[in-house]
Coordinates of C-alpha atoms in Angstrom, one line a residue:
M58 CA -11.5 -1.8 -14.6
R59 CA -9.0 0.6 -14.9
W60 CA -10.7 2.9 -12.2
R61 CA -10.7 0.4 -9.5
T62 CA -6.9 -0.5 -10.4
I63 CA -6.0 3.2 -10.3
L64 CA -8.0 4.0 -7.1
L65 CA -6.7 0.5 -5.2
Q66 CA -3.4 0.1 -6.7
Y67 CA -1.8 1.7 -3.5
C68 CA -3.0 -1.0 -1.1
I69 CA -1.0 -3.9 -0.5
L70 CA -1.7 -6.3 2.4
L71 CA 1.6 -6.1 4.0
V72 CA 2.7 -3.7 6.7
T73 CA 0.5 -2.7 9.7
C74 CA 0.2 1.1 9.4
L75 CA -2.6 3.8 10.1
L76 CA -2.6 6.5 8.2
T77 CA -3.2 10.3 9.4
A78 CA -6.5 10.7 11.7
L79 CA -8.8 13.7 10.5
Q80 CA -7.9 16.5 12.5
A81 CA -10.7 19.3 11.7
V82 CA -12.7 18.3 14.4
P83 CA -12.3 16.5 18.0
I84 CA -13.7 13.2 17.1
D85 CA -10.4 10.4 16.7
I86 CA -11.2 8.5 13.5
D87 CA -8.1 6.9 11.9
K88 CA -8.3 7.0 8.2
T89 CA -7.2 3.4 7.9
K90 CA -7.8 0.0 9.6
V91 CA -5.3 -2.1 10.7
Q92 CA -4.0 -4.8 8.6
N93 CA -2.0 -8.1 8.5
T94 CA 1.5 -8.3 7.0
H95 CA 1.8 -11.7 5.1
P96 CA 3.9 -12.0 2.0
V97 CA 1.6 -12.3 -1.1
E98 CA 2.5 -15.1 -3.8
S99 CA 1.5 -14.0 -7.3
A100 CA -1.2 -16.5 -7.7
K101 CA -3.0 -15.8 -4.6
I102 CA -3.4 -11.9 -5.2
G103 CA -7.3 -11.0 -5.0
P104 CA -8.6 -7.7 -4.5
P105 CA -7.3 -5.8 -1.8
D106 CA -8.6 -3.9 1.2
T107 CA -8.1 -0.2 0.8
G108 CA -7.4 0.3 4.5
L109 CA -9.4 3.5 4.1
Y110 CA -12.1 3.8 6.6
Y111 CA -14.6 4.3 4.0
D112 CA -13.3 1.4 2.0
E113 CA -16.6 -0.8 1.7
Y114 CA -18.6 2.2 0.4
L115 CA -15.6 3.0 -2.2
K116 CA -15.9 -0.4 -3.1
Q117 CA -19.7 -0.7 -3.6
V118 CA -19.8 2.8 -5.3
I119 CA -17.2 1.3 -8.1
E120 CA -19.2 -1.7 -8.1
V121 CA -22.7 -0.2 -9.0
L122 CA -20.8 2.2 -11.5
E123 CA -19.4 -0.7 -13.2
T124 CA -23.0 -2.3 -14.1
D125 CA -23.9 1.0 -16.2
Q126 CA -22.5 0.4 -20.0
H127 CA -21.9 4.1 -20.6
F128 CA -20.3 5.1 -17.6
R129 CA -18.0 1.8 -17.9
E130 CA -17.0 2.8 -21.5
K131 CA -16.0 6.2 -20.1
L132 CA -13.9 4.2 -17.5
Q133 CA -12.0 2.3 -19.9
K134 CA -11.1 5.4 -21.9
A135 CA -10.5 7.9 -19.1
D136 CA -7.0 8.9 -18.3
V137 CA -5.5 9.1 -14.7
E138 CA -5.8 13.1 -14.9
E139 CA -9.7 12.8 -16.0
I140 CA -10.1 10.8 -13.1
K141 CA -8.4 12.7 -10.9
S142 CA -9.5 16.3 -12.0
G143 CA -13.0 15.3 -11.4
R144 CA -14.5 15.6 -15.3
L145 CA -15.2 12.1 -15.1
S146 CA -17.7 12.7 -12.3
K147 CA -19.8 14.2 -14.7
E148 CA -20.4 11.4 -16.5
L149 CA -22.9 10.6 -13.4
D150 CA -25.7 12.8 -14.6
L151 CA -25.8 10.0 -17.8
V152 CA -26.3 6.8 -15.9
S153 CA -29.5 4.7 -15.6
H154 CA -32.3 5.6 -13.3
H155 CA -31.4 2.3 -11.8
V156 CA -27.9 2.9 -11.0
R157 CA -28.6 6.1 -9.7
T158 CA -31.4 4.6 -7.1
K159 CA -28.4 2.2 -6.0
L160 CA -26.2 5.1 -5.4
D161 CA -28.5 6.8 -3.5
E162 CA -29.2 4.0 -1.3
L163 CA -25.5 3.3 -0.6
K164 CA -24.9 7.1 0.2
R165 CA -27.6 6.9 2.7
Q166 CA -26.2 3.8 4.4
E167 CA -22.9 5.6 4.5
V168 CA -24.3 8.5 6.1
G169 CA -25.9 6.4 8.8
R170 CA -22.8 4.9 9.6
L171 CA -21.0 7.9 10.0
R172 CA -23.8 9.2 12.3
M173 CA -24.0 5.8 14.6
L174 CA -20.0 6.2 14.7
I175 CA -20.2 10.1 15.6
K176 CA -22.9 9.0 18.4
A177 CA -20.7 6.0 19.7
K178 CA -17.5 8.5 20.0
L179 CA -19.8 11.3 21.7
D180 CA -21.6 8.7 24.2
S181 CA -18.3 7.3 25.2
F182 CA -17.3 11.6 25.8
Q183 CA -20.5 12.1 27.6
D184 CA -20.8 15.1 25.4
K185 CA -24.7 15.6 24.3
G186 CA -24.3 19.0 23.2
M187 CA -22.2 18.7 19.9
D188 CA -24.3 19.0 16.5
H189 CA -23.9 15.6 14.7
Q190 CA -24.7 17.4 11.4
S191 CA -21.9 19.7 11.4
L192 CA -19.5 16.7 12.8
L193 CA -20.3 15.2 9.4
K194 CA -18.3 18.1 8.0
Q195 CA -15.1 16.0 8.9
F196 CA -16.0 13.4 6.6
D197 CA -14.6 14.6 2.9
H198 CA -15.6 11.4 0.9
L199 CA -19.1 12.7 0.3
N200 CA -21.5 15.6 0.3
H201 CA -23.0 15.8 3.7
L202 CA -25.4 18.5 3.0
N203 CA -27.4 16.2 0.7
P204 CA -27.4 12.7 2.9
D205 CA -30.1 11.4 0.3
K206 CA -29.1 12.1 -3.0
F207 CA -25.8 10.3 -4.8
E208 CA -24.7 13.3 -6.9
S209 CA -21.7 14.0 -9.1
T210 CA -20.1 16.0 -6.5
D211 CA -20.1 12.8 -4.6
L212 CA -18.4 10.9 -6.9
D213 CA -16.2 13.9 -7.4
M214 CA -15.3 14.2 -3.5
L215 CA -15.1 10.2 -3.3
I216 CA -12.4 10.0 -6.1
K217 CA -10.4 12.9 -4.7
A218 CA -10.4 11.7 -0.8
A219 CA -9.3 8.1 -1.7
T220 CA -6.8 9.8 -4.6
S221 CA -5.1 12.1 -1.6
D222 CA -5.3 9.5 1.3
L223 CA -3.7 6.6 -1.1
E224 CA -1.1 8.9 -2.6
D225 CA 0.5 9.2 0.8
Y226 CA 0.2 5.5 1.8
D227 CA 4.0 4.8 1.0
K228 CA 5.6 7.7 2.9
T229 CA 3.5 7.2 5.5
R230 CA 4.5 3.2 5.9
H231 CA 8.3 4.4 5.6
E232 CA 7.5 6.4 8.5
E233 CA 5.5 3.9 10.4
F234 CA 8.5 1.2 9.9
K235 CA 11.1 4.2 10.8
K236 CA 8.9 4.3 14.3
Y237 CA 8.6 0.7 14.7
E238 CA 13.0 0.5 14.2
M239 CA 13.4 3.4 16.9
M240 CA 10.8 1.4 19.4
K241 CA 12.4 -2.0 18.8
E242 CA 15.9 -0.6 19.3
H243 CA 14.8 1.4 22.5
E244 CA 13.2 -1.5 24.0
R245 CA 16.6 -3.8 23.2
R246 CA 18.4 -1.3 25.0
E247 CA 16.1 -1.0 28.1
Y248 CA 16.2 -4.9 28.5
L249 CA 19.8 -4.7 28.5
K250 CA 19.7 -2.5 31.5
T251 CA 18.0 -4.8 33.8
L252 CA 21.1 -7.3 32.9
N253 CA 24.3 -7.7 34.8
E254 CA 27.4 -6.9 33.2
E255 CA 28.3 -10.5 32.5
K256 CA 24.6 -11.0 30.9
R257 CA 24.6 -7.5 29.1
K258 CA 27.7 -8.7 27.3
E259 CA 26.4 -12.1 26.4
E260 CA 23.5 -10.6 24.9
E261 CA 25.2 -8.1 22.9
S262 CA 27.3 -10.7 21.9
K263 CA 24.5 -12.9 20.5
F264 CA 22.9 -9.7 18.8
E265 CA 26.2 -9.1 16.8
E266 CA 26.1 -13.0 15.9
M267 CA 22.5 -12.7 14.6
K268 CA 23.6 -9.7 12.6
K269 CA 26.3 -11.2 10.9
K270 CA 24.2 -14.5 10.4
H271 CA 21.5 -12.2 8.6
E272 CA 24.2 -10.9 6.1
N273 CA 25.5 -14.0 5.1
H274 CA 23.0 -14.5 2.4
P275 CA 22.7 -15.6 -1.2
K276 CA 23.1 -12.9 -3.6
V277 CA 20.1 -10.9 -4.0
N278 CA 19.4 -9.9 -7.6
H279 CA 18.8 -6.4 -8.9
P280 CA 15.1 -5.7 -8.6
G281 CA 13.4 -5.6 -12.0
S282 CA 16.6 -7.1 -13.5
K283 CA 16.6 -9.8 -16.4
D284 CA 18.4 -12.0 -14.0
Q285 CA 15.9 -11.2 -10.9
L286 CA 12.8 -11.8 -13.6
K287 CA 14.5 -14.8 -14.9
E288 CA 14.7 -16.6 -11.6
V289 CA 10.8 -16.0 -10.8
W290 CA 10.5 -17.4 -14.9
E291 CA 12.3 -20.9 -13.6
E292 CA 11.2 -21.2 -9.9
T293 CA 7.9 -19.5 -9.7
D294 CA 6.6 -20.1 -13.1
G295 CA 8.2 -23.4 -13.9
L296 CA 9.4 -22.5 -16.9
D297 CA 12.7 -22.9 -18.9
P298 CA 15.3 -19.9 -18.1
D299 CA 16.3 -20.4 -22.0
D300 CA 12.8 -19.4 -23.3
F301 CA 12.5 -16.4 -21.3
D302 CA 10.4 -14.1 -23.0
P303 CA 9.3 -10.6 -21.5
K304 CA 6.0 -10.2 -23.2
T305 CA 5.0 -13.7 -21.9
F306 CA 6.4 -12.9 -18.4
F307 CA 4.3 -9.5 -18.4
K308 CA 1.0 -11.5 -19.2
L309 CA 1.6 -14.1 -16.7
H310 CA 2.1 -11.9 -14.1
D311 CA -0.7 -9.3 -14.9
V312 CA -2.9 -11.5 -12.5
N313 CA -6.4 -9.7 -13.2
S314 CA -5.8 -9.4 -17.2
D315 CA -6.2 -5.8 -16.8
G316 CA -3.1 -4.9 -19.1
F317 CA -1.3 -3.2 -16.3
L318 CA 1.1 -4.3 -13.6
D319 CA 0.1 -2.6 -10.5
E320 CA 2.0 -2.2 -7.5
Q321 CA 0.5 -5.4 -6.0
E322 CA 1.4 -7.6 -9.0
L323 CA 5.0 -6.1 -8.8
E324 CA 5.8 -6.5 -5.2
A325 CA 4.7 -10.2 -5.7
L326 CA 7.6 -10.6 -8.0
F327 CA 10.0 -10.0 -5.1
T328 CA 9.2 -12.9 -2.9
K329 CA 12.0 -15.3 -4.1
E330 CA 14.7 -12.7 -3.5
L331 CA 13.3 -11.6 0.1
E332 CA 13.4 -15.1 0.9
K333 CA 17.2 -15.7 0.2
V334 CA 17.5 -13.2 3.5
Y335 CA 14.2 -13.7 5.1
D336 CA 12.5 -17.1 6.5
P337 CA 9.3 -16.8 8.1
K338 CA 10.0 -20.0 9.8
N339 CA 12.9 -18.4 11.6
E340 CA 12.0 -15.9 15.0
E341 CA 15.2 -14.4 14.3
D342 CA 14.4 -12.7 11.0
D343 CA 11.7 -9.8 11.4
M344 CA 9.2 -9.8 8.7
V345 CA 8.2 -6.3 9.2
E346 CA 11.8 -5.7 7.9
M347 CA 11.3 -7.8 5.1
E348 CA 8.0 -6.2 4.0
E349 CA 9.6 -2.8 4.4
E350 CA 12.4 -4.2 1.9
R351 CA 9.5 -5.4 -0.8
L352 CA 8.4 -1.8 -0.7
R353 CA 11.7 -0.3 -1.5
M354 CA 12.1 -3.1 -4.5
R355 CA 8.7 -1.8 -5.9
E356 CA 9.6 1.9 -5.6
H357 CA 12.8 1.6 -7.0
V358 CA 11.1 -0.6 -10.1
M359 CA 8.8 2.0 -10.5
N360 CA 10.7 4.4 -10.5
E361 CA 12.8 2.9 -13.4
V362 CA 9.9 1.5 -15.6
D363 CA 6.5 3.6 -14.6
T364 CA 7.2 6.7 -17.3
N365 CA 4.0 8.6 -17.3
K366 CA 4.3 8.1 -13.2
D367 CA 0.9 6.9 -13.0
R368 CA 1.5 4.3 -10.6
L369 CA 1.2 1.5 -13.2
V370 CA 3.4 -0.5 -15.6
T371 CA 1.8 -1.1 -19.0
L372 CA 3.3 -3.6 -21.6
E373 CA 4.9 -1.2 -23.5
E374 CA 6.6 0.7 -20.6
F375 CA 8.0 -3.0 -19.3
L376 CA 9.0 -3.6 -22.8
K377 CA 11.1 -0.8 -23.1
A378 CA 12.8 -1.0 -19.7
T379 CA 13.8 -4.9 -20.9
E380 CA 15.7 -2.8 -23.5
K381 CA 17.8 -0.9 -21.2
K382 CA 21.4 -1.8 -19.9
E383 CA 20.3 -1.2 -16.5
F384 CA 17.8 -4.3 -16.9
L385 CA 20.9 -6.5 -18.5
E386 CA 24.0 -5.0 -16.5
P387 CA 22.6 -3.8 -13.3
D388 CA 24.5 -2.4 -10.6
S389 CA 24.5 -4.6 -7.0
W390 CA 21.5 -4.4 -4.5
E391 CA 22.3 -4.2 -1.2
M392 CA 19.8 -5.0 1.1
G393 CA 18.8 -3.2 4.1
S394 CA 16.5 -0.2 3.6
P395 CA 18.2 3.0 4.5
S396 CA 14.9 3.8 6.6
V397 CA 16.6 0.9 9.5
A398 CA 19.6 3.2 9.8
Q399 CA 17.9 6.6 9.9
A400 CA 15.4 4.8 12.5
G401 CA 18.9 4.2 14.3
A402 CA 20.2 7.5 13.7
Q403 CA 17.1 8.9 15.1
W404 CA 16.9 6.7 18.4
H405 CA 20.2 8.0 18.8
D406 CA 19.3 11.7 18.5
H407 CA 16.5 11.2 20.6
S408 CA 18.1 9.0 23.4
S409 CA 20.8 11.6 23.7
L410 CA 18.3 14.2 24.9
Q411 CA 16.9 12.3 27.7
P412 CA 18.1 13.2 31.2

């Protein structure tokens, strides 16, 4: 369904990261769960975990709503603004009694889970005097004042919470990556301090040699260019490059056949380019940096192709992009996210303040 795609499109099985923790009350609950960082081939894409702490509840609500024919039809016709604004939530009043009953049960289970979570946190601090009901206010994905009934307010809150949390996903991932790079550089320099001068020079020499070796790689095609897509067409799809057809390419890589290329489907297209630089079998190649580069490639293509900025690429948008000069004659693409350089600069700024 389109709503499922819109709400879940931001989530990718890539870099381990945490989104901002809730700060309204003194209960430390992360908005995401840790995720693994594995390259995703297009043929292996499955329903992703959003990483949100209410991920299972979100998915279950969507699945139940999709069983109602009326609501399903409304979802198919709804645009992004209707979903985000909450207008679509009003349609909940028209779903069948059977669906409402299931939604009520899901909400009761979710409220019960949150109460258990709060109790466990309070018990760990041995604080028995706090009011569990008031602490439920920190969870903004449901209406805690009516714990037994799933109403249009609940659907509106769930959509807005998920949209808000997930829209900052890329920004958070970039920030987490910069912190990762800073820590990696810090640990390397701390290690060098433990060595004598001879060993330290030897390690520095190895480090510079590794950097040069990493920079010596085959040409990386500009993400989203004709050359890049033709390479996928030939090497991944096993088709004759002379028969390259953008419309056929789009349909081949619209893995879930929903009529869009979402962010996860786009990122899968860059695996061949990334493998020119990063080898998962080589311990010297940092897979976290590879996934940051994949994210950078996807953001670039989205900025160029996604004209209505709904974070989905339609066939029409895709075909229009293939008519541009940038598609046929792109600028060169430099590997190495700016985040890496920024992280290094920040590390130097931070270290210069140390006594």
